[in-house]
Short mmCIF file of C-alpha atoms and ligand atoms in Angstrom, two decimals:
data_model
loop_
_atom_site.label_atom_id
_atom_site.label_comp_id
_atom_site.label_asym_id
_atom_site.label_seq_id
_atom_site.Cartn_x
_atom_site.Cartn_y
_atom_site.Cartn_z
CA MET U 1 -117.35 -29.07 4.87
CA ARG U 2 -114.22 -28.91 2.59
CA TYR U 3 -114.76 -29.33 -1.01
CA LYS U 4 -112.31 -31.07 -3.43
CA LYS U 5 -113.72 -28.93 -6.44
CA LEU U 6 -115.76 -25.73 -6.26
CA SER U 7 -118.66 -24.58 -8.10
CA PRO U 8 -117.92 -21.82 -10.57
CA PHE U 9 -119.85 -18.63 -10.45
CA PRO U 10 -123.13 -18.81 -12.55
CA PRO U 11 -122.91 -17.22 -16.15
CA HIS U 12 -125.14 -14.17 -15.41
CA PHE U 13 -123.76 -13.49 -11.72
CA LEU U 14 -124.19 -9.69 -11.03
CA TRP U 15 -121.04 -8.23 -10.28
CA SER U 16 -122.05 -5.10 -8.92
CA GLY U 17 -121.24 -2.03 -6.52
CA SER U 18 -123.30 -0.25 -3.86
CA THR U 19 -123.97 3.35 -3.12
CA SER U 20 -126.79 5.26 -1.35
CA ALA U 21 -128.08 8.66 -2.48
CA TYR U 22 -127.39 10.73 0.59
CA GLN U 23 -124.05 9.38 0.85
CA VAL U 24 -122.65 9.95 -2.61
CA GLU U 25 -124.87 12.46 -4.31
CA GLY U 26 -124.48 15.66 -2.65
CA ALA U 27 -126.55 18.41 -4.34
CA TRP U 28 -128.71 17.99 -1.07
CA ASN U 29 -130.92 20.97 -1.93
CA ASP U 30 -130.52 21.25 -5.66
CA ASP U 31 -133.29 21.17 -8.30
CA GLY U 32 -136.11 21.14 -5.82
CA LYS U 33 -134.83 18.38 -3.49
CA GLY U 34 -136.51 18.62 -0.16
CA PRO U 35 -134.46 17.82 3.20
CA SER U 36 -134.28 14.35 4.63
CA VAL U 37 -133.67 13.48 8.17
CA ILE U 38 -130.22 13.09 7.48
CA ASP U 39 -129.89 16.46 5.91
CA VAL U 40 -131.51 17.93 8.96
CA GLY U 41 -129.59 15.94 11.56
CA ASN U 42 -126.11 15.99 10.38
CA HIS U 43 -125.38 19.53 9.16
CA THR U 44 -123.65 20.66 12.28
CA LYS U 45 -121.13 17.91 13.28
CA PRO U 46 -117.83 19.70 13.19
CA GLY U 47 -114.57 17.86 11.91
CA ILE U 48 -116.74 15.32 9.94
CA ALA U 49 -117.98 15.64 6.54
CA ASP U 50 -121.42 16.51 6.20
CA PHE U 51 -123.67 15.19 3.53
CA THR U 52 -124.36 18.43 1.50
CA VAL U 53 -121.82 17.89 -1.10
CA CYS U 54 -120.60 14.19 -0.44
CA VAL U 55 -118.75 13.17 -3.43
CA ASP U 56 -120.89 15.38 -5.81
CA HIS U 57 -122.05 12.27 -7.68
CA TYR U 58 -125.08 14.27 -8.66
CA HIS U 59 -123.19 16.76 -10.75
CA ARG U 60 -120.59 14.01 -12.07
CA MET U 61 -122.94 11.11 -12.70
CA GLU U 62 -122.21 10.35 -16.24
CA ASP U 63 -118.35 10.41 -15.53
CA ASP U 64 -118.85 8.09 -12.75
CA VAL U 65 -120.98 5.68 -14.59
CA ALA U 66 -118.22 5.50 -17.24
CA LEU U 67 -115.95 4.59 -14.65
CA PHE U 68 -118.15 1.77 -13.40
CA ALA U 69 -118.32 0.64 -16.88
CA GLU U 70 -114.44 0.77 -17.36
CA MET U 71 -114.18 -1.56 -14.02
CA GLY U 72 -116.61 -3.87 -15.73
CA LEU U 73 -119.58 -3.65 -13.25
CA THR U 74 -122.48 -5.65 -14.62
CA ALA U 75 -124.78 -4.12 -12.22
CA TYR U 76 -124.82 -1.08 -9.86
CA ARG U 77 -126.85 -0.75 -6.77
CA PHE U 78 -128.08 2.79 -5.98
CA SER U 79 -130.74 4.48 -3.94
CA ILE U 80 -133.27 6.81 -4.95
CA ALA U 81 -133.65 9.80 -2.71
CA TRP U 82 -137.43 10.05 -1.81
CA THR U 83 -136.94 13.79 -1.16
CA ARG U 84 -135.75 14.36 -4.88
CA ILE U 85 -138.99 12.62 -6.15
CA ILE U 86 -141.24 14.15 -3.51
CA PRO U 87 -139.48 16.85 -1.50
CA ASP U 88 -141.88 16.66 1.33
CA GLY U 89 -142.61 13.01 1.07
CA ASP U 90 -146.48 13.01 0.35
CA GLY U 91 -146.95 16.17 -1.74
CA GLU U 92 -146.06 17.54 -5.00
CA ILE U 93 -143.72 15.69 -7.49
CA ASN U 94 -140.40 17.09 -8.55
CA GLN U 95 -139.78 16.45 -12.15
CA ALA U 96 -136.38 17.42 -11.80
CA GLY U 97 -135.51 14.54 -9.47
CA ILE U 98 -137.57 12.28 -11.32
CA ASP U 99 -135.34 13.16 -14.38
CA PHE U 100 -132.19 12.82 -12.78
CA TYR U 101 -132.59 9.20 -11.92
CA HIS U 102 -133.98 8.68 -15.45
CA ARG U 103 -130.52 9.93 -16.82
CA LEU U 104 -128.89 7.58 -14.30
CA ILE U 105 -130.66 4.67 -15.23
CA ASP U 106 -130.36 5.46 -19.03
CA ALA U 107 -126.49 5.96 -18.58
CA LEU U 108 -126.33 2.56 -16.82
CA ILE U 109 -128.30 0.67 -19.37
CA ALA U 110 -126.32 2.37 -22.21
CA HIS U 111 -123.18 0.75 -20.65
CA HIS U 112 -124.86 -2.66 -20.13
CA ILE U 113 -124.94 -2.20 -16.32
CA GLU U 114 -128.10 -3.63 -14.50
CA PRO U 115 -129.64 -1.07 -12.27
CA ILE U 116 -130.58 -2.36 -8.79
CA VAL U 117 -132.68 0.29 -7.06
CA THR U 118 -132.97 0.65 -3.27
CA MET U 119 -136.24 2.67 -2.81
CA TYR U 120 -135.38 4.07 0.48
CA HIS U 121 -132.06 4.07 2.26
CA PHE U 122 -132.09 6.01 5.70
CA ASP U 123 -133.14 9.25 4.15
CA LEU U 124 -136.70 9.80 5.01
CA PRO U 125 -138.23 13.02 4.18
CA ALA U 126 -137.81 15.55 7.04
CA ALA U 127 -141.47 16.65 6.43
CA LEU U 128 -142.56 13.25 7.11
CA ASP U 129 -140.67 12.89 10.05
CA ALA U 130 -142.04 16.25 11.49
CA LYS U 131 -145.37 14.51 11.22
CA GLY U 132 -144.29 11.49 13.29
CA GLY U 133 -142.07 9.71 10.75
CA TRP U 134 -142.63 5.87 10.63
CA GLU U 135 -144.40 6.01 14.02
CA ASN U 136 -147.26 7.75 12.00
CA ARG U 137 -149.21 5.22 10.15
CA ALA U 138 -149.62 7.74 7.41
CA THR U 139 -146.18 7.34 6.41
CA VAL U 140 -147.00 3.62 5.15
CA ALA U 141 -149.66 5.35 2.64
CA ALA U 142 -146.83 8.25 1.65
CA PHE U 143 -144.34 5.19 0.81
CA GLU U 144 -146.90 3.21 -1.12
CA ARG U 145 -147.54 6.37 -3.16
CA TYR U 146 -143.81 6.99 -3.75
CA ALA U 147 -143.37 3.19 -4.62
CA ARG U 148 -146.23 3.64 -7.23
CA ILE U 149 -144.62 6.64 -8.85
CA LEU U 150 -140.88 4.89 -9.01
CA PHE U 151 -142.51 1.57 -10.55
CA SER U 152 -144.63 3.63 -13.17
CA GLU U 153 -141.59 6.03 -13.97
CA TYR U 154 -138.73 3.48 -13.89
CA GLY U 155 -140.50 -0.05 -14.09
CA ASN U 156 -139.85 -0.51 -17.74
CA LYS U 157 -136.17 -0.16 -17.25
CA VAL U 158 -135.49 -1.58 -13.77
CA LYS U 159 -135.81 -5.21 -13.05
CA TYR U 160 -134.34 -5.36 -9.42
CA TRP U 161 -135.93 -3.56 -6.68
CA LEU U 162 -135.00 -3.12 -3.11
CA THR U 163 -137.60 -2.04 -0.57
CA ILE U 164 -135.87 -0.63 2.68
CA ASN U 165 -132.09 -0.76 3.30
CA GLU U 166 -131.38 -1.98 6.76
CA GLN U 167 -134.60 -1.65 8.72
CA ASN U 168 -133.13 -3.76 11.29
CA MET U 169 -130.22 -1.36 11.97
CA MET U 170 -132.81 1.75 11.95
CA ILE U 171 -134.37 0.00 14.75
CA LEU U 172 -131.59 -1.49 16.63
CA VAL U 173 -128.77 1.27 16.28
CA GLY U 174 -130.88 4.19 14.63
CA GLU U 175 -129.15 6.72 16.89
CA ALA U 176 -125.74 5.88 15.70
CA ILE U 177 -126.87 6.13 11.93
CA GLY U 178 -128.97 9.30 12.44
CA THR U 179 -132.32 8.00 11.43
CA VAL U 180 -133.57 7.98 15.10
CA LYS U 181 -133.89 10.78 17.50
CA PRO U 182 -131.88 10.22 20.67
CA GLY U 183 -133.67 8.61 23.61
CA SER U 184 -136.57 7.30 21.33
CA PRO U 185 -138.39 4.63 23.40
CA LYS U 186 -138.41 1.21 22.21
CA SER U 187 -142.23 1.19 22.05
CA ALA U 188 -141.95 4.01 19.46
CA LEU U 189 -139.28 2.11 17.36
CA TYR U 190 -141.14 -1.15 17.24
CA GLN U 191 -144.29 0.87 16.08
CA ALA U 192 -142.39 2.46 13.36
CA ASN U 193 -140.90 -1.03 12.57
CA HIS U 194 -144.48 -2.59 11.96
CA HIS U 195 -145.32 0.54 9.86
CA MET U 196 -142.17 0.00 7.94
CA MET U 197 -143.11 -3.88 7.43
CA LEU U 198 -146.46 -2.80 6.16
CA ALA U 199 -144.98 -0.30 3.80
CA GLN U 200 -142.47 -2.89 2.54
CA ALA U 201 -145.32 -5.43 2.29
CA LYS U 202 -147.46 -3.01 0.28
CA ALA U 203 -144.61 -2.06 -1.99
CA MET U 204 -143.81 -5.64 -2.80
CA ILE U 205 -147.52 -6.47 -3.50
CA LEU U 206 -147.89 -3.34 -5.71
CA CYS U 207 -144.45 -4.20 -7.50
CA HIS U 208 -145.77 -7.54 -8.61
CA GLU U 209 -149.01 -6.04 -9.78
CA MET U 210 -147.70 -3.35 -11.76
CA LEU U 211 -144.42 -4.95 -13.25
CA LEU U 212 -144.58 -8.48 -14.38
CA ASN U 213 -141.09 -8.90 -14.94
CA ALA U 214 -139.75 -7.01 -11.96
CA LYS U 215 -138.10 -8.68 -8.86
CA ILE U 216 -138.15 -7.17 -5.44
CA GLY U 217 -137.15 -7.97 -2.00
CA PRO U 218 -136.03 -6.48 1.38
CA ALA U 219 -132.38 -5.54 2.16
CA PRO U 220 -131.66 -5.93 5.84
CA ASN U 221 -128.12 -6.33 7.37
CA ILE U 222 -127.80 -9.83 8.27
CA GLY U 223 -124.83 -11.47 10.03
CA LEU U 224 -125.01 -14.50 11.96
CA VAL U 225 -124.67 -14.59 15.83
CA TYR U 226 -122.51 -16.86 17.46
CA PRO U 227 -122.39 -18.21 20.81
CA ALA U 228 -119.00 -17.04 22.83
CA THR U 229 -118.72 -20.56 24.11
CA SER U 230 -120.62 -23.96 24.05
CA LYS U 231 -122.12 -23.08 27.34
CA PRO U 232 -125.83 -23.66 26.71
CA GLU U 233 -127.08 -20.41 28.03
CA ASP U 234 -124.66 -18.76 25.48
CA VAL U 235 -126.12 -20.66 22.79
CA LEU U 236 -129.45 -19.56 23.91
CA ALA U 237 -128.28 -15.96 23.98
CA ALA U 238 -127.03 -16.36 20.52
CA ASP U 239 -130.33 -17.77 19.35
CA ASP U 240 -132.28 -14.90 20.98
CA VAL U 241 -130.09 -12.32 19.25
CA ASN U 242 -130.38 -14.22 15.90
CA SER U 243 -134.13 -13.90 16.33
CA ILE U 244 -134.26 -10.33 17.42
CA ARG U 245 -131.56 -8.93 15.22
CA ASN U 246 -131.94 -11.10 11.97
CA TRP U 247 -134.99 -13.44 11.50
CA PHE U 248 -137.61 -11.01 13.00
CA TYR U 249 -136.87 -8.93 9.99
CA VAL U 250 -136.65 -11.77 7.31
CA ASP U 251 -139.54 -13.63 8.68
CA ALA U 252 -141.72 -10.85 8.45
CA ALA U 253 -140.67 -10.14 4.68
CA ALA U 254 -140.30 -13.58 3.37
CA ARG U 255 -143.01 -15.65 5.41
CA GLY U 256 -145.36 -12.71 6.48
CA ILE U 257 -145.09 -13.65 10.22
CA TYR U 258 -143.59 -12.09 13.35
CA ASN U 259 -140.95 -14.45 14.66
CA SER U 260 -142.14 -15.75 18.02
CA VAL U 261 -138.79 -15.40 20.13
CA ALA U 262 -138.64 -11.64 18.95
CA TRP U 263 -142.12 -11.31 19.72
CA ARG U 264 -141.70 -12.44 23.16
CA TYR U 265 -138.87 -9.84 23.51
CA LEU U 266 -141.16 -7.12 22.50
CA GLU U 267 -143.53 -8.32 25.20
CA GLU U 268 -140.89 -8.40 27.86
CA ILE U 269 -139.64 -4.71 27.06
CA GLY U 270 -143.29 -3.45 26.66
CA ALA U 271 -142.60 -2.65 22.90
CA VAL U 272 -145.46 -4.52 21.26
CA PRO U 273 -146.78 -2.49 18.22
CA SER U 274 -150.55 -1.92 17.74
CA ILE U 275 -151.53 -4.00 14.89
CA GLU U 276 -154.74 -3.14 13.01
CA ASP U 277 -157.11 -5.61 11.63
CA GLY U 278 -155.99 -6.85 8.23
CA ASP U 279 -152.24 -5.80 8.81
CA MET U 280 -150.96 -9.45 9.06
CA ASP U 281 -152.96 -10.26 6.02
CA ILE U 282 -151.04 -7.70 4.13
CA LEU U 283 -147.77 -9.00 5.31
CA ALA U 284 -148.96 -12.62 4.47
CA ALA U 285 -149.89 -11.61 1.00
CA ALA U 286 -146.46 -9.99 0.08
CA ARG U 287 -143.76 -12.30 -0.98
CA PRO U 288 -140.25 -11.22 -2.19
CA ASP U 289 -138.49 -12.73 -5.10
CA PHE U 290 -135.04 -12.81 -3.29
CA ILE U 291 -133.49 -11.69 -0.08
CA ALA U 292 -130.93 -9.06 -0.41
CA PHE U 293 -128.82 -8.66 2.40
CA ASN U 294 -125.79 -6.52 3.71
CA TYR U 295 -123.01 -8.50 5.42
CA TYR U 296 -120.08 -6.67 7.20
CA THR U 297 -119.30 -9.22 10.02
CA SER U 298 -120.81 -11.77 12.33
CA LEU U 299 -121.61 -10.97 16.02
CA THR U 300 -120.63 -13.03 19.03
CA VAL U 301 -122.58 -12.85 22.27
CA ALA U 302 -122.70 -14.62 25.91
CA GLU U 303 -125.63 -14.86 28.22
CA PRO U 304 -126.68 -11.64 29.72
CA LEU U 305 -125.05 -10.10 32.85
CA PRO U 306 -126.87 -10.51 36.24
CA GLU U 307 -129.68 -8.37 36.66
CA GLY U 308 -128.57 -4.68 37.49
CA GLN U 309 -125.16 -5.00 36.36
CA PRO U 310 -124.10 -2.25 33.87
CA ILE U 311 -123.12 -3.27 30.37
CA PRO U 312 -120.14 -1.62 28.94
CA GLY U 313 -121.25 0.63 26.06
CA SER U 314 -120.71 1.08 22.33
CA SER U 315 -122.58 3.33 19.95
CA ASP U 316 -121.01 2.04 16.73
CA GLN U 317 -123.18 0.49 14.20
CA GLN U 318 -121.84 -3.10 14.14
CA LEU U 319 -120.99 -3.25 17.81
CA PHE U 320 -123.77 -4.49 20.00
CA ALA U 321 -122.75 -3.94 23.56
CA GLY U 322 -125.38 -6.09 25.13
CA GLU U 323 -128.95 -5.83 26.62
CA GLU U 324 -130.18 -6.45 30.01
CA ASN U 325 -131.79 -9.97 30.30
CA VAL U 326 -130.99 -10.71 26.73
CA PHE U 327 -127.26 -10.79 25.93
CA LEU U 328 -123.89 -9.48 26.44
CA GLY U 329 -121.66 -8.69 23.36
CA LYS U 330 -118.20 -10.27 23.16
CA ASN U 331 -115.07 -9.88 20.92
CA ASN U 332 -114.46 -12.74 18.92
CA PRO U 333 -110.90 -13.79 19.66
CA TYR U 334 -110.61 -15.55 16.36
CA LEU U 335 -111.39 -12.50 14.22
CA PRO U 336 -109.12 -9.64 13.18
CA ARG U 337 -110.30 -6.25 12.98
CA THR U 338 -110.57 -3.24 10.48
CA ASP U 339 -109.03 0.09 11.27
CA PHE U 340 -112.48 1.16 12.60
CA GLY U 341 -112.65 -1.87 15.13
CA TRP U 342 -115.27 -4.01 12.94
CA GLU U 343 -114.44 -7.78 13.21
CA MET U 344 -113.91 -9.32 9.74
CA ASP U 345 -115.35 -12.66 9.37
CA PRO U 346 -115.37 -14.00 5.71
CA VAL U 347 -116.31 -17.61 6.93
CA GLY U 348 -119.25 -16.01 8.82
CA PHE U 349 -120.38 -14.78 5.55
CA ARG U 350 -120.65 -18.45 4.17
CA ASN U 351 -122.23 -19.30 7.52
CA THR U 352 -124.85 -16.57 7.08
CA PHE U 353 -125.63 -17.58 3.42
CA ARG U 354 -126.32 -21.12 4.43
CA ALA U 355 -128.69 -19.87 7.38
CA LEU U 356 -130.60 -17.71 5.17
CA TRP U 357 -130.75 -20.43 2.45
CA ASP U 358 -131.95 -23.11 4.88
CA ARG U 359 -134.84 -20.86 6.44
CA TYR U 360 -136.12 -19.25 3.26
CA HIS U 361 -135.11 -21.05 0.18
CA LEU U 362 -135.02 -17.78 -1.80
CA PRO U 363 -132.28 -16.62 -4.12
CA LEU U 364 -129.83 -14.24 -2.18
CA LEU U 365 -128.28 -11.07 -3.33
CA VAL U 366 -125.34 -9.45 -1.32
CA THR U 367 -126.12 -5.65 -1.42
CA GLU U 368 -123.24 -4.67 0.69
CA ASN U 369 -119.99 -5.84 1.91
CA GLY U 370 -116.67 -4.04 2.24
CA LEU U 371 -113.85 -2.63 4.19
CA GLY U 372 -113.79 0.95 5.50
CA ALA U 373 -110.12 1.99 5.74
CA TYR U 374 -107.99 5.09 5.73
CA ASP U 375 -106.57 5.20 2.06
CA SER U 376 -103.63 7.54 0.79
CA LEU U 377 -103.51 9.13 -2.59
CA GLU U 378 -99.77 8.98 -3.88
CA ALA U 379 -98.22 11.69 -5.70
CA ASP U 380 -98.54 9.81 -8.99
CA GLY U 381 -102.39 9.40 -8.63
CA ALA U 382 -102.17 5.81 -7.25
CA VAL U 383 -104.00 4.47 -4.35
CA HIS U 384 -102.57 1.03 -3.03
CA ASP U 385 -105.33 -0.70 -0.94
CA PRO U 386 -104.24 -4.30 -0.67
CA TYR U 387 -106.02 -4.54 2.63
CA ARG U 388 -109.31 -3.94 0.68
CA ILE U 389 -108.41 -6.44 -1.92
CA ASN U 390 -107.75 -9.08 0.61
CA TYR U 391 -111.02 -8.30 2.34
CA LEU U 392 -112.98 -8.65 -0.84
CA ARG U 393 -111.09 -11.71 -2.15
CA ASP U 394 -111.64 -13.41 1.25
CA HIS U 395 -115.36 -12.71 0.84
CA ILE U 396 -115.83 -13.65 -2.76
CA GLU U 397 -114.11 -16.98 -2.04
CA GLN U 398 -116.63 -17.73 0.65
CA ILE U 399 -119.41 -16.92 -1.82
CA GLN U 400 -118.04 -19.46 -4.20
CA LEU U 401 -118.13 -21.97 -1.27
CA ALA U 402 -121.72 -20.94 -0.56
CA LEU U 403 -122.38 -21.51 -4.26
CA THR U 404 -120.89 -24.93 -3.83
CA ASP U 405 -122.94 -25.75 -0.71
CA GLY U 406 -125.89 -25.20 -3.11
CA VAL U 407 -126.92 -21.72 -2.21
CA GLU U 408 -128.53 -19.70 -4.85
CA VAL U 409 -126.59 -16.49 -5.14
CA LEU U 410 -127.86 -13.68 -7.68
CA GLY U 411 -124.84 -11.29 -7.32
CA TYR U 412 -122.34 -9.28 -5.22
CA SER U 413 -122.61 -5.70 -4.62
CA PRO U 414 -119.63 -4.55 -2.36
CA TRP U 415 -119.81 -1.19 -0.50
CA SER U 416 -118.99 0.99 -2.10
CA ALA U 417 -118.53 1.49 -5.89
CA ILE U 418 -116.89 4.90 -5.31
CA ASP U 419 -115.71 6.49 -2.02
CA LEU U 420 -118.67 8.19 -0.25
CA ILE U 421 -119.42 9.60 3.20
CA SER U 422 -119.86 7.09 5.95
CA THR U 423 -122.79 6.85 8.11
CA HIS U 424 -121.27 8.68 10.84
CA GLN U 425 -117.45 8.52 10.37
CA GLY U 426 -117.14 10.86 7.54
CA ILE U 427 -114.99 10.48 4.28
CA SER U 428 -111.76 9.30 6.04
CA LYS U 429 -113.51 6.00 6.39
CA ARG U 430 -113.26 4.93 2.85
CA TYR U 431 -115.01 2.10 1.20
CA GLY U 432 -114.66 2.72 -2.69
CA PHE U 433 -112.98 1.20 -5.60
CA ILE U 434 -112.60 4.81 -6.88
CA PHE U 435 -110.79 7.27 -4.55
CA VAL U 436 -112.29 10.70 -4.46
CA ASN U 437 -110.12 13.54 -3.61
CA ARG U 438 -111.48 15.49 -0.73
CA GLY U 439 -111.15 15.78 3.07
CA GLU U 440 -113.58 15.90 5.87
CA GLU U 441 -114.17 19.70 5.40
CA ASP U 442 -111.83 20.59 2.50
CA LEU U 443 -113.59 19.73 -0.68
CA ARG U 444 -110.35 19.92 -2.54
CA ASP U 445 -111.03 19.26 -6.43
CA LEU U 446 -113.16 15.99 -5.78
CA ALA U 447 -111.13 14.35 -8.70
CA ARG U 448 -111.66 10.51 -9.06
CA TYR U 449 -108.43 8.09 -8.98
CA LYS U 450 -108.67 4.37 -9.57
CA LYS U 451 -107.40 2.32 -6.75
CA ASP U 452 -105.67 -0.83 -7.04
CA SER U 453 -108.73 -2.50 -5.92
CA PHE U 454 -110.29 -1.16 -9.14
CA PHE U 455 -108.14 -2.90 -11.38
CA TRP U 456 -108.24 -6.22 -9.18
CA TYR U 457 -112.18 -6.18 -9.29
CA GLN U 458 -112.00 -5.58 -13.06
CA LYS U 459 -109.91 -8.66 -13.45
CA VAL U 460 -112.43 -10.45 -11.18
CA ILE U 461 -115.52 -9.50 -12.98
CA HIS U 462 -113.71 -10.07 -16.58
CA THR U 463 -112.94 -13.76 -15.43
CA ASN U 464 -116.32 -14.24 -13.75
CA GLY U 465 -114.77 -14.84 -10.42
CA ALA U 466 -112.30 -17.54 -11.83
CA ASP U 467 -109.09 -15.19 -11.22
CA LEU U 468 -109.12 -13.83 -7.59
CA SER U 469 -105.27 -13.35 -7.49
C1 BG6 I 501 -124.50 -0.15 5.92
C2 BG6 I 501 -125.17 1.07 5.35
O1 BG6 I 501 -124.99 -0.13 7.28
O2 BG6 I 501 -123.09 -0.18 6.28
C3 BG6 I 501 -124.37 2.02 4.66
O3 BG6 I 501 -126.32 0.55 4.68
C4 BG6 I 501 -123.04 2.21 5.40
O4 BG6 I 501 -125.33 3.22 4.30
C5 BG6 I 501 -122.32 1.00 5.58
O5 BG6 I 501 -122.52 3.27 4.95
C6 BG6 I 501 -121.17 1.12 6.02
O6 BG6 I 501 -121.22 1.75 7.49
P1 BG6 I 501 -120.56 2.97 7.94
O7 BG6 I 501 -121.03 3.39 9.35
O8 BG6 I 501 -118.93 2.73 7.88
O9 BG6 I 501 -120.92 4.13 6.81
#
């Protein structure tokens, strides 16, 4: 529908920016921090920045928060590294780690920036992984204990909590992200998935028991799946992939049930998890206050190739090549692509808002959306990134259209508040409003520079979304 008049952004809309601990902090083994699966898995890739130093946010946190405040952020979404709080995941508590996040949260609050905390963003403690990781049911109890520590430490300062970042991507493309060992069988992945669902449900229940005013929700990556044509078989494939990629995760979090199409898929591939008595009651008892979601693009699919015919492969996080008997991934001819080959679909953002709202009727919080691009620092310290401004503007316009559609949107947290290390494509794939002077392996001086997008977003926030020019 085209509207003659658009609804304005609500007065307390959260204009935010996102990061995650392992991609921004560095200090990977400072002050008692234990190693995570990311630290263990990625230290050895030549030519691509590792996660040891990142952009050294751990040591420059106060200055970075001051820059976020100057940009005008009214919220900041970051993750807590489980391995700073409990270095081995389920043992001793590390006071230095607890203190760091107190300092960060206090600095945000001092600048009137609302903290939005992700409890777990890809960086499972390596010690838990060595004991079976999420496949091991004991990790559910470890996460619940970790959640209890976070709520009791920070619960009087933090209102918005996110349980698990992109659980669906960890299950579907975990190898590319580095959270899953190559060749992990699907049965193991979906057992891990069930345990993560339980852990998330327990954390949501605990949050509501312990913190009366807090709000908590899941943070999957949700992008609507389109059929490549109006051929009914393509429409069916899109419906299947929507269930397997998107609704499976949100249905479990928001309705406490396993999506029936996704469940049939698990039966077909021999990956039905074992579920103990009472597990489904726990999922049913947990209710999120909102749904947070990360959106980068939509996905387009066609009916699957005939059985036995090989699927052309892709390992990239956003590019789902296809799956035998389920679907074949297609390029969408209507969508331009980023430097890194990701399709850009702002209208798909609105489509995704509408689908989520129709299905769940819960407030929506965008916890990631952004453009990974090569930026260059000019001699005068400027970074001209009109391509990023265009991308963000196009998406913010669609938020306003979604608001006009009647969708309740709490806020927008683009990826990323500051440059950081991509999941598997280093520092060259930059997302931030703030440029950090480092190369893949050359750390240079790690100085911060405000990009053109910094000043643009500052104006957007200042006008509460009224001026996107
Ligand atoms: C999301 C993740 O998948 O996308 C982030 O939550 C990630 O951690 C972001 O960095 C962008 O992906 P990438 O692969 O370009 O870093």
